[in-house]
């Protein structure tokens, strides 16, 4: 009983069930009598609209918290205070389950390859992620992001992905983006250390940055993205087929780029942040 409303209910129960006076019940519960007698204002139509919006938002995006709900409300034109959104969010019981905080990793070569990009398409980070369909077949995901804008450039899903397929995806992205990256960052997996990748980097004049073996924190941007993809999509779905994985991951990628605000980007979505950067730095 930490809120006045909860204590008000407890005082009422004591009065009705045990027949004690309001003075005695308030003393037991720790509620001031003026607070007990205060008449709360009835909810306005605006507040009911906000509550309904928050409930719908929570149902559609159960892994997003009140801060992204606040950003969504402001994006839709609501003039509302952050503290009010937080209060209504808690009052509706829409708390997101907290994830267990991981211990900070340290080890040899923590700072190796820690180049910080200063513009879009400076560094592309790549990594593999795995899941299974409902019949037990393995699904392999190739995730590629732009470290500066946090954009997800591609999520390729297949039962197996070879080095030649990785090169084909990189060639497609170069055509779509209209430029090659300065560097690509990945681990020492067999697909990334293959001759095909080395030949592509050499032919495209792209630098290859390998992280130290067993040091995923050196590829922190894509590892963080993997966690979001796992938490918001892979853990919530049971996939029936490879085609379903491909369709849903692509839908999620588009939604991630265009609708998901990122705190490292000043509460902007990756696509909007990239667009603002291009507008600001036009020659």
XYZ file of C-alpha atoms in Angstrom:
283
model
C 0.000 0.000 0.000
C 2.246 2.741 -1.274
C -0.271 4.967 -3.066
C -3.065 7.069 -1.501
C -5.708 5.184 -3.516
C -4.543 1.814 -2.172
C -4.509 3.128 1.400
C -7.947 4.682 0.862
C -9.287 1.272 -0.127
C -7.663 -0.318 2.934
C -9.299 2.220 5.257
C -12.687 1.479 3.711
C -12.189 -2.263 4.244
C -11.282 -1.747 7.904
C -14.364 0.415 8.465
C -16.736 -2.053 6.796
C -15.279 -5.342 8.015
C -14.235 -4.472 11.578
C -16.504 -1.525 12.373
C -13.682 0.774 13.502
C -13.848 4.525 13.188
C -12.281 6.344 10.281
C -9.794 7.983 12.674
C -8.639 4.578 13.946
C -8.491 3.015 10.476
C -6.446 5.917 9.096
C -4.040 5.641 12.043
C -3.527 1.911 11.407
C -3.005 2.286 7.683
C -0.934 5.465 7.896
C -3.330 7.571 5.873
C -4.046 11.220 6.671
C -7.773 11.842 7.199
C -7.819 14.793 4.809
C -6.375 12.536 2.128
C -8.989 9.901 2.939
C -11.818 12.404 2.526
C -10.470 13.918 -0.667
C -12.786 13.367 -3.634
C -10.837 12.369 -6.719
C -11.789 13.993 -9.976
C -13.560 11.841 -12.509
C -11.555 10.875 -15.557
C -12.001 13.182 -18.521
C -12.542 11.999 -22.064
C -8.981 13.044 -22.890
C -7.527 10.877 -20.135
C -9.671 7.912 -21.155
C -8.407 8.367 -24.698
C -4.811 8.376 -23.450
C -5.366 5.267 -21.353
C -6.921 3.426 -24.290
C -4.015 4.493 -26.509
C -1.494 3.196 -23.971
C -3.319 -0.125 -23.594
C -3.408 -0.588 -27.364
C 0.256 0.377 -27.619
C 1.190 -2.157 -24.935
C -0.772 -4.934 -26.659
C 0.827 -4.216 -30.037
C 4.359 -3.802 -28.661
C 4.614 -5.715 -25.372
C 8.393 -5.305 -25.156
C 8.339 -1.497 -25.446
C 8.128 0.651 -22.334
C 6.531 3.957 -21.392
C 9.360 6.056 -22.837
C 8.700 4.807 -26.358
C 4.985 5.202 -25.687
C 5.676 8.851 -24.829
C 7.649 9.267 -28.054
C 4.769 7.700 -29.993
C 2.237 10.042 -28.400
C 4.308 13.104 -29.229
C 4.786 11.850 -32.784
C 0.996 11.635 -33.158
C 0.551 15.228 -31.991
C -0.400 14.767 -28.315
C 0.832 17.592 -26.088
C 1.576 15.645 -22.934
C 4.165 15.582 -20.167
C 6.540 12.647 -19.699
C 5.596 12.324 -16.028
C 1.914 12.096 -16.864
C 2.560 9.293 -19.360
C 4.629 7.478 -16.746
C 1.871 7.862 -14.138
C -0.859 6.572 -16.464
C 1.401 3.737 -17.633
C 1.946 2.546 -14.054
C -1.698 3.091 -13.132
C -2.724 0.782 -15.976
C -0.230 -1.858 -14.833
C 1.617 -1.882 -18.160
C 5.092 -2.518 -16.808
C 7.537 -4.360 -19.101
C 9.291 -7.333 -17.441
C 12.838 -6.366 -16.600
C 15.657 -8.285 -18.213
C 18.423 -9.591 -15.993
C 21.359 -7.211 -16.007
C 24.424 -8.841 -17.479
C 27.819 -8.589 -15.878
C 30.212 -6.321 -17.740
C 32.651 -8.392 -19.744
C 36.383 -7.737 -19.683
C 39.252 -9.545 -21.257
C 42.111 -9.411 -23.711
C 41.639 -7.017 -26.596
C 38.525 -5.199 -25.372
C 39.529 -2.023 -27.238
C 40.716 -3.771 -30.394
C 38.650 -2.737 -33.405
C 36.744 -0.108 -31.428
C 36.609 2.319 -34.367
C 33.710 4.715 -33.845
C 32.017 5.703 -37.130
C 31.495 9.412 -37.825
C 29.088 9.209 -40.770
C 26.642 6.792 -42.401
C 28.109 3.840 -44.293
C 31.448 4.212 -42.552
C 31.223 0.856 -40.760
C 28.848 -2.025 -41.462
C 28.690 -4.671 -38.761
C 27.632 -8.248 -39.487
C 26.807 -11.231 -37.328
C 24.887 -14.495 -37.439
C 21.936 -15.465 -35.265
C 20.163 -18.805 -34.993
C 16.648 -20.025 -34.334
C 14.466 -23.039 -35.150
C 11.113 -23.639 -36.768
C 8.380 -25.508 -34.933
C 9.466 -28.803 -36.569
C 13.038 -28.409 -35.285
C 14.751 -27.209 -38.464
C 17.577 -24.726 -37.953
C 17.204 -21.157 -39.215
C 20.307 -19.054 -39.757
C 19.992 -15.263 -39.798
C 22.567 -12.872 -41.242
C 22.121 -9.428 -39.659
C 23.848 -6.381 -41.165
C 23.585 -2.914 -39.609
C 25.074 0.526 -40.151
C 26.851 1.362 -36.908
C 26.398 5.138 -37.233
C 22.669 5.349 -37.987
C 21.780 2.013 -36.300
C 19.838 1.108 -39.460
C 19.292 -2.570 -40.113
C 20.426 -2.929 -43.716
C 19.471 -6.566 -44.135
C 18.210 -9.659 -42.318
C 18.804 -12.717 -44.468
C 17.142 -15.927 -43.276
C 17.976 -19.365 -44.665
C 18.699 -22.877 -43.508
C 22.389 -22.264 -44.246
C 24.326 -19.227 -45.446
C 27.663 -19.520 -47.236
C 30.385 -16.963 -47.857
C 29.219 -16.540 -51.455
C 25.734 -15.654 -50.189
C 27.257 -13.074 -47.826
C 29.101 -11.496 -50.765
C 25.868 -11.432 -52.808
C 24.074 -9.623 -49.966
C 26.892 -7.080 -49.672
C 26.804 -6.442 -53.422
C 23.040 -5.867 -53.254
C 23.404 -3.421 -50.375
C 26.122 -1.488 -52.199
C 23.754 -1.041 -55.147
C 20.864 -0.009 -52.894
C 22.928 2.431 -50.820
C 24.869 3.789 -53.778
C 28.221 3.451 -52.045
C 30.546 0.957 -50.404
C 31.355 1.115 -46.685
C 34.766 2.162 -45.421
C 34.971 -0.879 -43.155
C 33.052 -4.049 -42.378
C 33.212 -5.519 -38.886
C 32.635 -9.192 -38.097
C 33.900 -12.098 -36.037
C 36.221 -14.911 -37.058
C 33.480 -17.254 -38.261
C 34.248 -19.528 -41.209
C 31.904 -17.591 -43.513
C 33.645 -14.277 -42.800
C 37.260 -15.477 -43.007
C 36.603 -17.240 -46.325
C 38.492 -16.292 -49.467
C 35.324 -14.960 -51.108
C 34.926 -12.273 -48.429
C 38.608 -11.327 -48.606
C 38.458 -11.041 -52.403
C 35.354 -8.840 -52.221
C 36.927 -6.517 -49.638
C 40.093 -6.229 -51.692
C 38.220 -5.596 -54.951
C 35.897 -3.047 -53.340
C 38.682 -1.334 -51.331
C 36.815 -2.053 -48.099
C 38.699 -2.555 -44.854
C 37.947 -5.703 -42.850
C 37.936 -5.469 -39.046
C 37.943 -8.811 -37.221
C 37.126 -8.890 -33.528
C 39.193 -11.001 -31.166
C 38.070 -14.624 -30.762
C 35.551 -14.949 -27.934
C 35.095 -11.174 -27.643
C 31.560 -10.373 -28.850
C 31.584 -7.077 -26.895
C 33.956 -5.727 -29.547
C 31.042 -5.964 -31.979
C 28.666 -4.278 -29.566
C 26.354 -2.502 -32.011
C 25.251 -5.618 -33.848
C 25.163 -7.652 -30.627
C 22.760 -5.084 -29.176
C 20.661 -5.333 -32.326
C 20.631 -9.133 -32.014
C 19.251 -8.794 -28.505
C 16.414 -6.553 -29.684
C 15.552 -8.926 -32.531
C 15.568 -11.879 -30.135
C 13.509 -10.115 -27.479
C 10.903 -8.474 -29.702
C 10.408 -11.100 -32.435
C 12.187 -14.440 -32.174
C 11.149 -15.152 -28.584
C 7.528 -14.203 -29.309
C 6.924 -16.337 -32.390
C 6.851 -20.025 -33.234
C 7.742 -20.201 -36.894
C 6.112 -22.833 -39.074
C 8.392 -22.524 -42.087
C 11.409 -20.736 -43.525
C 9.131 -18.549 -45.662
C 7.317 -17.328 -42.548
C 10.656 -16.415 -40.947
C 11.712 -14.469 -44.035
C 8.439 -12.520 -44.236
C 8.205 -11.683 -40.523
C 11.867 -10.693 -40.138
C 11.638 -8.353 -43.130
C 8.459 -6.766 -41.742
C 10.167 -6.343 -38.377
C 13.268 -4.832 -40.042
C 11.188 -2.185 -41.832
C 9.291 -1.414 -38.625
C 12.561 -1.199 -36.673
C 14.037 1.305 -39.123
C 10.973 3.499 -39.552
C 9.018 3.339 -36.275
C 11.319 2.354 -33.404
C 12.881 5.428 -31.687
C 16.474 4.916 -30.598
C 17.786 6.712 -27.513
C 21.332 6.913 -28.908
C 19.896 8.847 -31.877
C 18.218 11.547 -29.765
C 14.907 9.665 -29.730
C 14.745 9.476 -33.532
C 14.192 6.421 -35.666
C 17.218 5.198 -37.668
C 15.640 6.169 -40.997
C 14.753 9.675 -39.830
C 18.174 10.155 -38.247
C 19.844 9.170 -41.516
C 17.559 11.508 -43.467
C 18.324 14.395 -41.106
C 22.054 13.752 -41.421
C 21.892 13.759 -45.208
C 19.879 17.014 -45.171
C 22.331 18.697 -42.785
C 25.485 17.604 -44.618
C 24.418 18.220 -48.212
C 27.064 20.039 -50.221
